[in-house]
CSV table of C-alpha atoms in Angstrom, one decimal:
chain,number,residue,atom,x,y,z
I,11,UNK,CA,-28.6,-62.5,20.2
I,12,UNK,CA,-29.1,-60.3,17.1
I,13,UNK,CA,-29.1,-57.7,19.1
I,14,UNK,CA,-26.0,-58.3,20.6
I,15,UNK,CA,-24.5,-58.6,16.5
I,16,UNK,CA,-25.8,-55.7,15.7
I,17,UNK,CA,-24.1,-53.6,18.6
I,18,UNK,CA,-20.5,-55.4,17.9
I,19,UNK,CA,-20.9,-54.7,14.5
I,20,UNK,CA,-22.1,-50.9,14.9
I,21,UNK,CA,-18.5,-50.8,17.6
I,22,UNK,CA,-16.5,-52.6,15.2
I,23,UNK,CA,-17.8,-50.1,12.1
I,24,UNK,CA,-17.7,-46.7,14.4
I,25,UNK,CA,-13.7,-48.1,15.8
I,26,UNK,CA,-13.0,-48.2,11.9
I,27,UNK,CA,-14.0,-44.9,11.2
I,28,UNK,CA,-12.4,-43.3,14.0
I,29,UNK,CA,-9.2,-45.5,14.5
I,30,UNK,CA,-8.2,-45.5,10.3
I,31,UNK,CA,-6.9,-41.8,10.4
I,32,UNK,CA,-5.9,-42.3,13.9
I,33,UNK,CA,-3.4,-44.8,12.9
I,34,UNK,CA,-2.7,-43.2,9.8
I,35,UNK,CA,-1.6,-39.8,11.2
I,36,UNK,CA,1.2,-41.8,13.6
I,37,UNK,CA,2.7,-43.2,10.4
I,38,UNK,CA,3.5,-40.1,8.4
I,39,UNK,CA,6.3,-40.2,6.2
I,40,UNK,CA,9.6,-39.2,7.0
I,41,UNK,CA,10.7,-36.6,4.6
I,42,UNK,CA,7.9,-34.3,6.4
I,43,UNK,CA,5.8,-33.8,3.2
I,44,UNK,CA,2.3,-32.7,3.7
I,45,UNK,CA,0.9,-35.8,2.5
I,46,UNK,CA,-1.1,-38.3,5.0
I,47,UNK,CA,-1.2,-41.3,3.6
I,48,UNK,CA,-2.8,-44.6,4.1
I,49,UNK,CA,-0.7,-46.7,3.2
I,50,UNK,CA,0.4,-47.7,6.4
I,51,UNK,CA,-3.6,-49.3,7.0
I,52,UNK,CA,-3.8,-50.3,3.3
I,53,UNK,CA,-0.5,-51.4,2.2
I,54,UNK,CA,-0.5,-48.8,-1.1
I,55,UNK,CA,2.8,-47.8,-2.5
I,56,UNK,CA,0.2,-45.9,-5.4
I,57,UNK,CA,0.9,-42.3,-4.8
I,58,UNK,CA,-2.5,-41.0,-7.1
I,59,UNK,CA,-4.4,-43.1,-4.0
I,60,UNK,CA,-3.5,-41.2,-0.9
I,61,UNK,CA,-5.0,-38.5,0.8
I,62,UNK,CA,-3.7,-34.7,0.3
I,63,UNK,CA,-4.1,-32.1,2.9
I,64,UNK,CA,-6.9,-29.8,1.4
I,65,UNK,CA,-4.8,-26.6,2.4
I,66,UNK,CA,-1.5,-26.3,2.9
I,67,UNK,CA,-0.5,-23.2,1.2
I,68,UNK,CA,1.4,-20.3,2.8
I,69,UNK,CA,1.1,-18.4,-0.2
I,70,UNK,CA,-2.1,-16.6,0.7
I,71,UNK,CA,-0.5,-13.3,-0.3
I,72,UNK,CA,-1.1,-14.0,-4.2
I,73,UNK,CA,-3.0,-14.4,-6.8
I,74,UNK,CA,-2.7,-17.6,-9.7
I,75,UNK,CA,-0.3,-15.2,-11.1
I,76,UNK,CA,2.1,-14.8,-8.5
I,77,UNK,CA,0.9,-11.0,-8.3
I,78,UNK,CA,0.8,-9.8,-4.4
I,79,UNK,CA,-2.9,-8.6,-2.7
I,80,UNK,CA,-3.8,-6.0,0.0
I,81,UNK,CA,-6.5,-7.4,2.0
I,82,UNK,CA,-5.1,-11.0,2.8
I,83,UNK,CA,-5.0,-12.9,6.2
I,84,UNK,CA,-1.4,-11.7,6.7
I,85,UNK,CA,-2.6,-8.2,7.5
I,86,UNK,CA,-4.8,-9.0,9.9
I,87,UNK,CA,-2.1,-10.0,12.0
I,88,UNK,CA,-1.4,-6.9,12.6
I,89,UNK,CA,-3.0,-6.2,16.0
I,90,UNK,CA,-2.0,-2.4,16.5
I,91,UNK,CA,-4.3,-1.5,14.3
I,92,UNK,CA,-7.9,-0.6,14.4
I,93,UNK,CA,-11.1,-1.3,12.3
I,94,UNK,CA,-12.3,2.0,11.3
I,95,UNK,CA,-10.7,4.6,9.0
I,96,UNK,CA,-11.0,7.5,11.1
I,97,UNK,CA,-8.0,7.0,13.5
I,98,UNK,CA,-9.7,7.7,16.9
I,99,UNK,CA,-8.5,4.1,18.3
I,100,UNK,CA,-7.3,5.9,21.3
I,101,UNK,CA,-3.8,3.9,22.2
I,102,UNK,CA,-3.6,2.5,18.3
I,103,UNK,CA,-3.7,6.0,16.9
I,104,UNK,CA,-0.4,6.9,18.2
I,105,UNK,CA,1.2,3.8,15.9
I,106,UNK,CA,-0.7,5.9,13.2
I,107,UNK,CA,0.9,8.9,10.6
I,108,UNK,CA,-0.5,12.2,11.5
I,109,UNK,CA,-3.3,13.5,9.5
I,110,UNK,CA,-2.9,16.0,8.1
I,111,UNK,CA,-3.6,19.5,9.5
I,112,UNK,CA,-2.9,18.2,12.8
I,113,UNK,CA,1.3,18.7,12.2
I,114,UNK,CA,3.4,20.2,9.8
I,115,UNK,CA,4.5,18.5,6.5
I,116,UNK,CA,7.3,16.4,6.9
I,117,UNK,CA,11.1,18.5,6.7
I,118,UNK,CA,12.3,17.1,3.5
I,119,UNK,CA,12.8,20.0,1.6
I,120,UNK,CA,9.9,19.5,-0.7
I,121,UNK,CA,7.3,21.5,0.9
I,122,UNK,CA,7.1,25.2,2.3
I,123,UNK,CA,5.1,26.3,5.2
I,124,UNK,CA,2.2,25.9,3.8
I,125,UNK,CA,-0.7,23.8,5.3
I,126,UNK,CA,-2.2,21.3,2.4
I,127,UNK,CA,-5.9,21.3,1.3
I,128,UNK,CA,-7.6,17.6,0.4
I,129,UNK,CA,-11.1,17.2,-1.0
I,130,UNK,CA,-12.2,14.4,-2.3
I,131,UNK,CA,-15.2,14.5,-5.1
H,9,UNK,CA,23.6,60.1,-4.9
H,10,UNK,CA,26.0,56.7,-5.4
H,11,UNK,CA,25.4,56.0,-1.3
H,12,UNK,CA,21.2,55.7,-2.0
H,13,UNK,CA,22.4,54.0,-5.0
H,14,UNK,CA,24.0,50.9,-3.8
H,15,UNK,CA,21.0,50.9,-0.8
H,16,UNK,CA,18.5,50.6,-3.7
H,17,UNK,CA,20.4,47.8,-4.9
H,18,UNK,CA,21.1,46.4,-1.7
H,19,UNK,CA,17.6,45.6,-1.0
H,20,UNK,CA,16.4,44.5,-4.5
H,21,UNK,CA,18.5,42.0,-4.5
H,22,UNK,CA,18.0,41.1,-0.6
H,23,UNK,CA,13.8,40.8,-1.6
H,24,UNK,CA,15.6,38.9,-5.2
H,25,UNK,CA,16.8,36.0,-3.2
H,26,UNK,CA,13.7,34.6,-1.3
H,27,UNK,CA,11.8,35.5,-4.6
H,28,UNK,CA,14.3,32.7,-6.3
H,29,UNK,CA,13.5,30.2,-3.8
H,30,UNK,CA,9.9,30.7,-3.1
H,31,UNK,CA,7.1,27.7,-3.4
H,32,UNK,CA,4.0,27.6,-4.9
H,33,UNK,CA,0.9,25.9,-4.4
H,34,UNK,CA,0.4,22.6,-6.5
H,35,UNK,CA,-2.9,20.8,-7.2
H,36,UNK,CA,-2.5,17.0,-7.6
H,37,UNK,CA,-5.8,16.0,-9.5
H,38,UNK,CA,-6.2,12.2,-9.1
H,39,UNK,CA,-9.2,10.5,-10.8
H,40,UNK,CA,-9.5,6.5,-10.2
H,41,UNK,CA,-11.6,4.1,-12.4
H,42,UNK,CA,-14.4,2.6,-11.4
H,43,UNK,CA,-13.2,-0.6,-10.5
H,44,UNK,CA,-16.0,-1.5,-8.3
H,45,UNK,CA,-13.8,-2.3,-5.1
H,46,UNK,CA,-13.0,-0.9,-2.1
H,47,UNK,CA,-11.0,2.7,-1.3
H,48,UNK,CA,-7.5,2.7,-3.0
H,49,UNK,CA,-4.3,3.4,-1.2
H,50,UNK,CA,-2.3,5.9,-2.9
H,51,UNK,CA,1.7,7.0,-2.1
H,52,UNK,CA,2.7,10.1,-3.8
H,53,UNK,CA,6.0,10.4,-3.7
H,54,UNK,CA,9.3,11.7,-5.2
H,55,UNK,CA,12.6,10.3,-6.8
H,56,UNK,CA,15.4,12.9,-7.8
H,57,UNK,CA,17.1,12.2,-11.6
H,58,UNK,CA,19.7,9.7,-10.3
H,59,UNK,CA,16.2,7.9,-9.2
H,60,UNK,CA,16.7,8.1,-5.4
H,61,UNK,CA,13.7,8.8,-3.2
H,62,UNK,CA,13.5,12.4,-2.6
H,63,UNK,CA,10.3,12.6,-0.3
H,64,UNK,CA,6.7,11.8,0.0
H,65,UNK,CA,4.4,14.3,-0.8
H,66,UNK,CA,0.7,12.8,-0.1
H,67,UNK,CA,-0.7,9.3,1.6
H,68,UNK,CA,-3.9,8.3,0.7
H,69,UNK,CA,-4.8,5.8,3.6
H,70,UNK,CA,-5.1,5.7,6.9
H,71,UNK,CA,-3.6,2.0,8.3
H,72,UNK,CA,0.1,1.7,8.0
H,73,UNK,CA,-0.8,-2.4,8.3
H,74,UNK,CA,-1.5,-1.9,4.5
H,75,UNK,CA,1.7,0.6,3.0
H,76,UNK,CA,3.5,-3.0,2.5
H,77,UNK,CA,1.2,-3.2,-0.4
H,78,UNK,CA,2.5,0.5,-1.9
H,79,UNK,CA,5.5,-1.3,-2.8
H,80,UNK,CA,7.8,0.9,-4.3
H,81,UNK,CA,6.9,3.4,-1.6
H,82,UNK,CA,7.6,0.9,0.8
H,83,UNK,CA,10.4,-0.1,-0.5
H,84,UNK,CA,12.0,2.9,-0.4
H,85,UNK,CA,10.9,4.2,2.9
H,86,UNK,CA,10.9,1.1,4.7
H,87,UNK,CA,7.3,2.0,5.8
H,88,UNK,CA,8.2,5.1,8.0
H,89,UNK,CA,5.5,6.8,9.3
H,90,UNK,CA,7.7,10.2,9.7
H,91,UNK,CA,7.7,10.3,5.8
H,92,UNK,CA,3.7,11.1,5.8
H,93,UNK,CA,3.3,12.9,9.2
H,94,UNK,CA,0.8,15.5,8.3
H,95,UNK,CA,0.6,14.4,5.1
H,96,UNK,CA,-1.5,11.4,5.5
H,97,UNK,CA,-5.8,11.6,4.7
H,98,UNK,CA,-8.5,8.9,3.7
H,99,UNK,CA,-7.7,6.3,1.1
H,100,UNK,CA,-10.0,7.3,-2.3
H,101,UNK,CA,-12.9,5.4,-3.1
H,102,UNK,CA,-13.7,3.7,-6.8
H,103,UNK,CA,-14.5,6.0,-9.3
H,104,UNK,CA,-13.5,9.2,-6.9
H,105,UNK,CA,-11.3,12.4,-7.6
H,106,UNK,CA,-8.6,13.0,-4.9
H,107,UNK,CA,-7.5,16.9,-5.2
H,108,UNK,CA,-4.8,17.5,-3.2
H,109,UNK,CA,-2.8,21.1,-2.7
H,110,UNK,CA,0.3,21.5,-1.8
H,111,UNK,CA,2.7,24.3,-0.9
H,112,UNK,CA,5.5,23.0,-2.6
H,113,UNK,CA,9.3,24.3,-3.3
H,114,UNK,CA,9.7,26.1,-6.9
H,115,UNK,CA,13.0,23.8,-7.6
H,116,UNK,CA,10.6,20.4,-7.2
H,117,UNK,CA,10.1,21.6,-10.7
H,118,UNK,CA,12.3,21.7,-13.8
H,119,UNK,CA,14.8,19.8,-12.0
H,120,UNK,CA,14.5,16.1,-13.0
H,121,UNK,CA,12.2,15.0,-10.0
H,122,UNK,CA,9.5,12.4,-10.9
H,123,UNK,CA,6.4,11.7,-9.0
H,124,UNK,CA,5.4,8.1,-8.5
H,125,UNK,CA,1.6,7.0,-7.6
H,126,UNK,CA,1.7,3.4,-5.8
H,127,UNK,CA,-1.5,2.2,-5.7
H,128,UNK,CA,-3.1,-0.7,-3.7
H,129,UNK,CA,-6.5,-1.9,-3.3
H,130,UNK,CA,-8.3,-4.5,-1.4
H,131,UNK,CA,-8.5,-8.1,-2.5
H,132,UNK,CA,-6.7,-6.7,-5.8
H,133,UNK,CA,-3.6,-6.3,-6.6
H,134,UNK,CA,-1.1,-4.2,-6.2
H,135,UNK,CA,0.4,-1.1,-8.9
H,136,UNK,CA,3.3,0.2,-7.9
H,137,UNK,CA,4.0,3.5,-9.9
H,138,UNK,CA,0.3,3.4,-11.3
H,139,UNK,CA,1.4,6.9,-12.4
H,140,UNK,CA,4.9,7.6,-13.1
H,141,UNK,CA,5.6,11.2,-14.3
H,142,UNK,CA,8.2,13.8,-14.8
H,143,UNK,CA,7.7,17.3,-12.7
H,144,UNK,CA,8.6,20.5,-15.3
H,145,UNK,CA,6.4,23.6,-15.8
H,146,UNK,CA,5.2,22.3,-19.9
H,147,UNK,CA,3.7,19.1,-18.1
H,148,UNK,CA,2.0,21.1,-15.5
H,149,UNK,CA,-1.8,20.8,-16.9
H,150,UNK,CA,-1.4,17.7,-18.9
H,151,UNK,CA,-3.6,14.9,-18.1
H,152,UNK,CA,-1.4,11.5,-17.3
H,153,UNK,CA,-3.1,8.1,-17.7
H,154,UNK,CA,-2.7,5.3,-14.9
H,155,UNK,CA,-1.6,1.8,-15.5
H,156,UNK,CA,-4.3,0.2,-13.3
H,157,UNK,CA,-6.6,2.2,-10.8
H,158,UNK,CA,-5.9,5.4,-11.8
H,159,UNK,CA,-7.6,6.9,-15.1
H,160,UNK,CA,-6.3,10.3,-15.2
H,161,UNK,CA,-3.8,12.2,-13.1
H,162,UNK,CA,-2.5,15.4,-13.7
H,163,UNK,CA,-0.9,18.3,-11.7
H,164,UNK,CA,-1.4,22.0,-12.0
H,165,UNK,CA,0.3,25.3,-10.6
């Protein structure tokens, strides 16, 4: 008989756990706010006690100050690219500016025909 | 005697005029702090004196995905590859010196062109016109300070 209590109870605890966000995600809100609340199980109208999505900014792009970042996720969505430096990617490299050497300097009246010289120390 | 005369003159001035518009090479010395982060983008570029993009002279950078980040560059060139054809190499690494020579036109100079360095680096962020600097002959030699990745920049003919 206790055994039988103890396996309604552990159903009945394991139902609440899974079925209380359940039924709180097909009660959101209708102003479309990321907010999920619980309300709807709990009957709180107290906004400090419902639950916040951890994440729900688009902003990735900058910093606390508002200051924009190379490097973010937003780049990476860039799939003609490749992973190294050295712009061998075979079919990517052609979405890639000439190094140079291999062409002439652009024509915009800035440079003559001379071929530049880079060194890095 | 007048006939050989006018022949000299003729061909002075005919080896004058390409003399007037001839280029020189110029060395664009770029020193970057050490900030401790990965290579730095750079866009070296050029805005006449009503301010209006005249041209890119260097890229510093290999993956377009990342010239959104040279905003001023950018901006003005709406990313276009054809603006750094041939003159694209590797970005420059913290604490590095980027020496770049150029065979570049004689009226770039004295003329009220301005060279702008953007600069962007990884996880960082970004400095358009790190280096903002006026092209004339007295300059030519004088070290420039950055605003954020670049320590010293100067140019020399």
């Amino acid at each position: 008989m206790s055994k039988i209590l103890s396996l309604l109870l552990a159903s009945a605890a394991l139902t609440a756990v899974v079925g209380v966000p359940a039924w709180s995600a097909m009660h959101l809100p209708q102003q479309g706010a990321a907010v999920t609340p619980m309300t709807a199980v709990l009957g709180s109208t107290d906004t400090a006690e419902l639950l916040v999505l951890v994440d729900d900014d688009d902003d990735e792009d900058e910093d606390a100050d508002g200051n924009v970042k190379r490097g973010t996720s937003n780049d990476d969505d860039d799939a003609e690219e490749c992973d190294d430096d050295d712009r061998s990617c075979g079919a990517a490299a052609a979405t890639q500016a000439a190094p140079a050497g291999t062409v002439a300097p652009p024509q915009n009246g800035l440079f003559d025909t001379g071929t530049p010289q880079v060194q890095v120390k | 005697m007048l006939k050989s005369l006018f022949a000299a003159l003729a061909v002075t001035t005919a080896l004058g005029f390409p003399a007037a518009a001839m280029a020189k090479p110029v060395t664009f010395t770029t020193t970057l702090k050490d900030y401790g982060g990965n290579g730095a983008y750079l866009a070296f570029y050029v805005t006449d004196k009503s301010g209006a993009y005249a041209g890119s002279l260097w890229m510093a950078g290999g993956k377009s995905k990342y010239y959104k980040h040279l905003a001023n560059w950018y901006q003005a060139t709406g990313g276009d590859r054809a603006q750094i054809n041939g003159i694209t190499g590797a970005s420059v690494g913290s604490g590095r010196t980027l020496e770049v020579t150029l065979d570049l036109k004689d009226a770039l100079f004295d003329a009220g062109y301005t060279l702008h360095v953007d600069a962007s680096v990884e996880d960082r962020r970004d400095s358009p016109d790190d280096v903002k600097v006026p092209l004339t002959s007295a300059g030519a030699g004088t070290p420039v300070k950055g605003r954020r990745y670049v320590s010293t920049f100067t140019y020399g003919m």
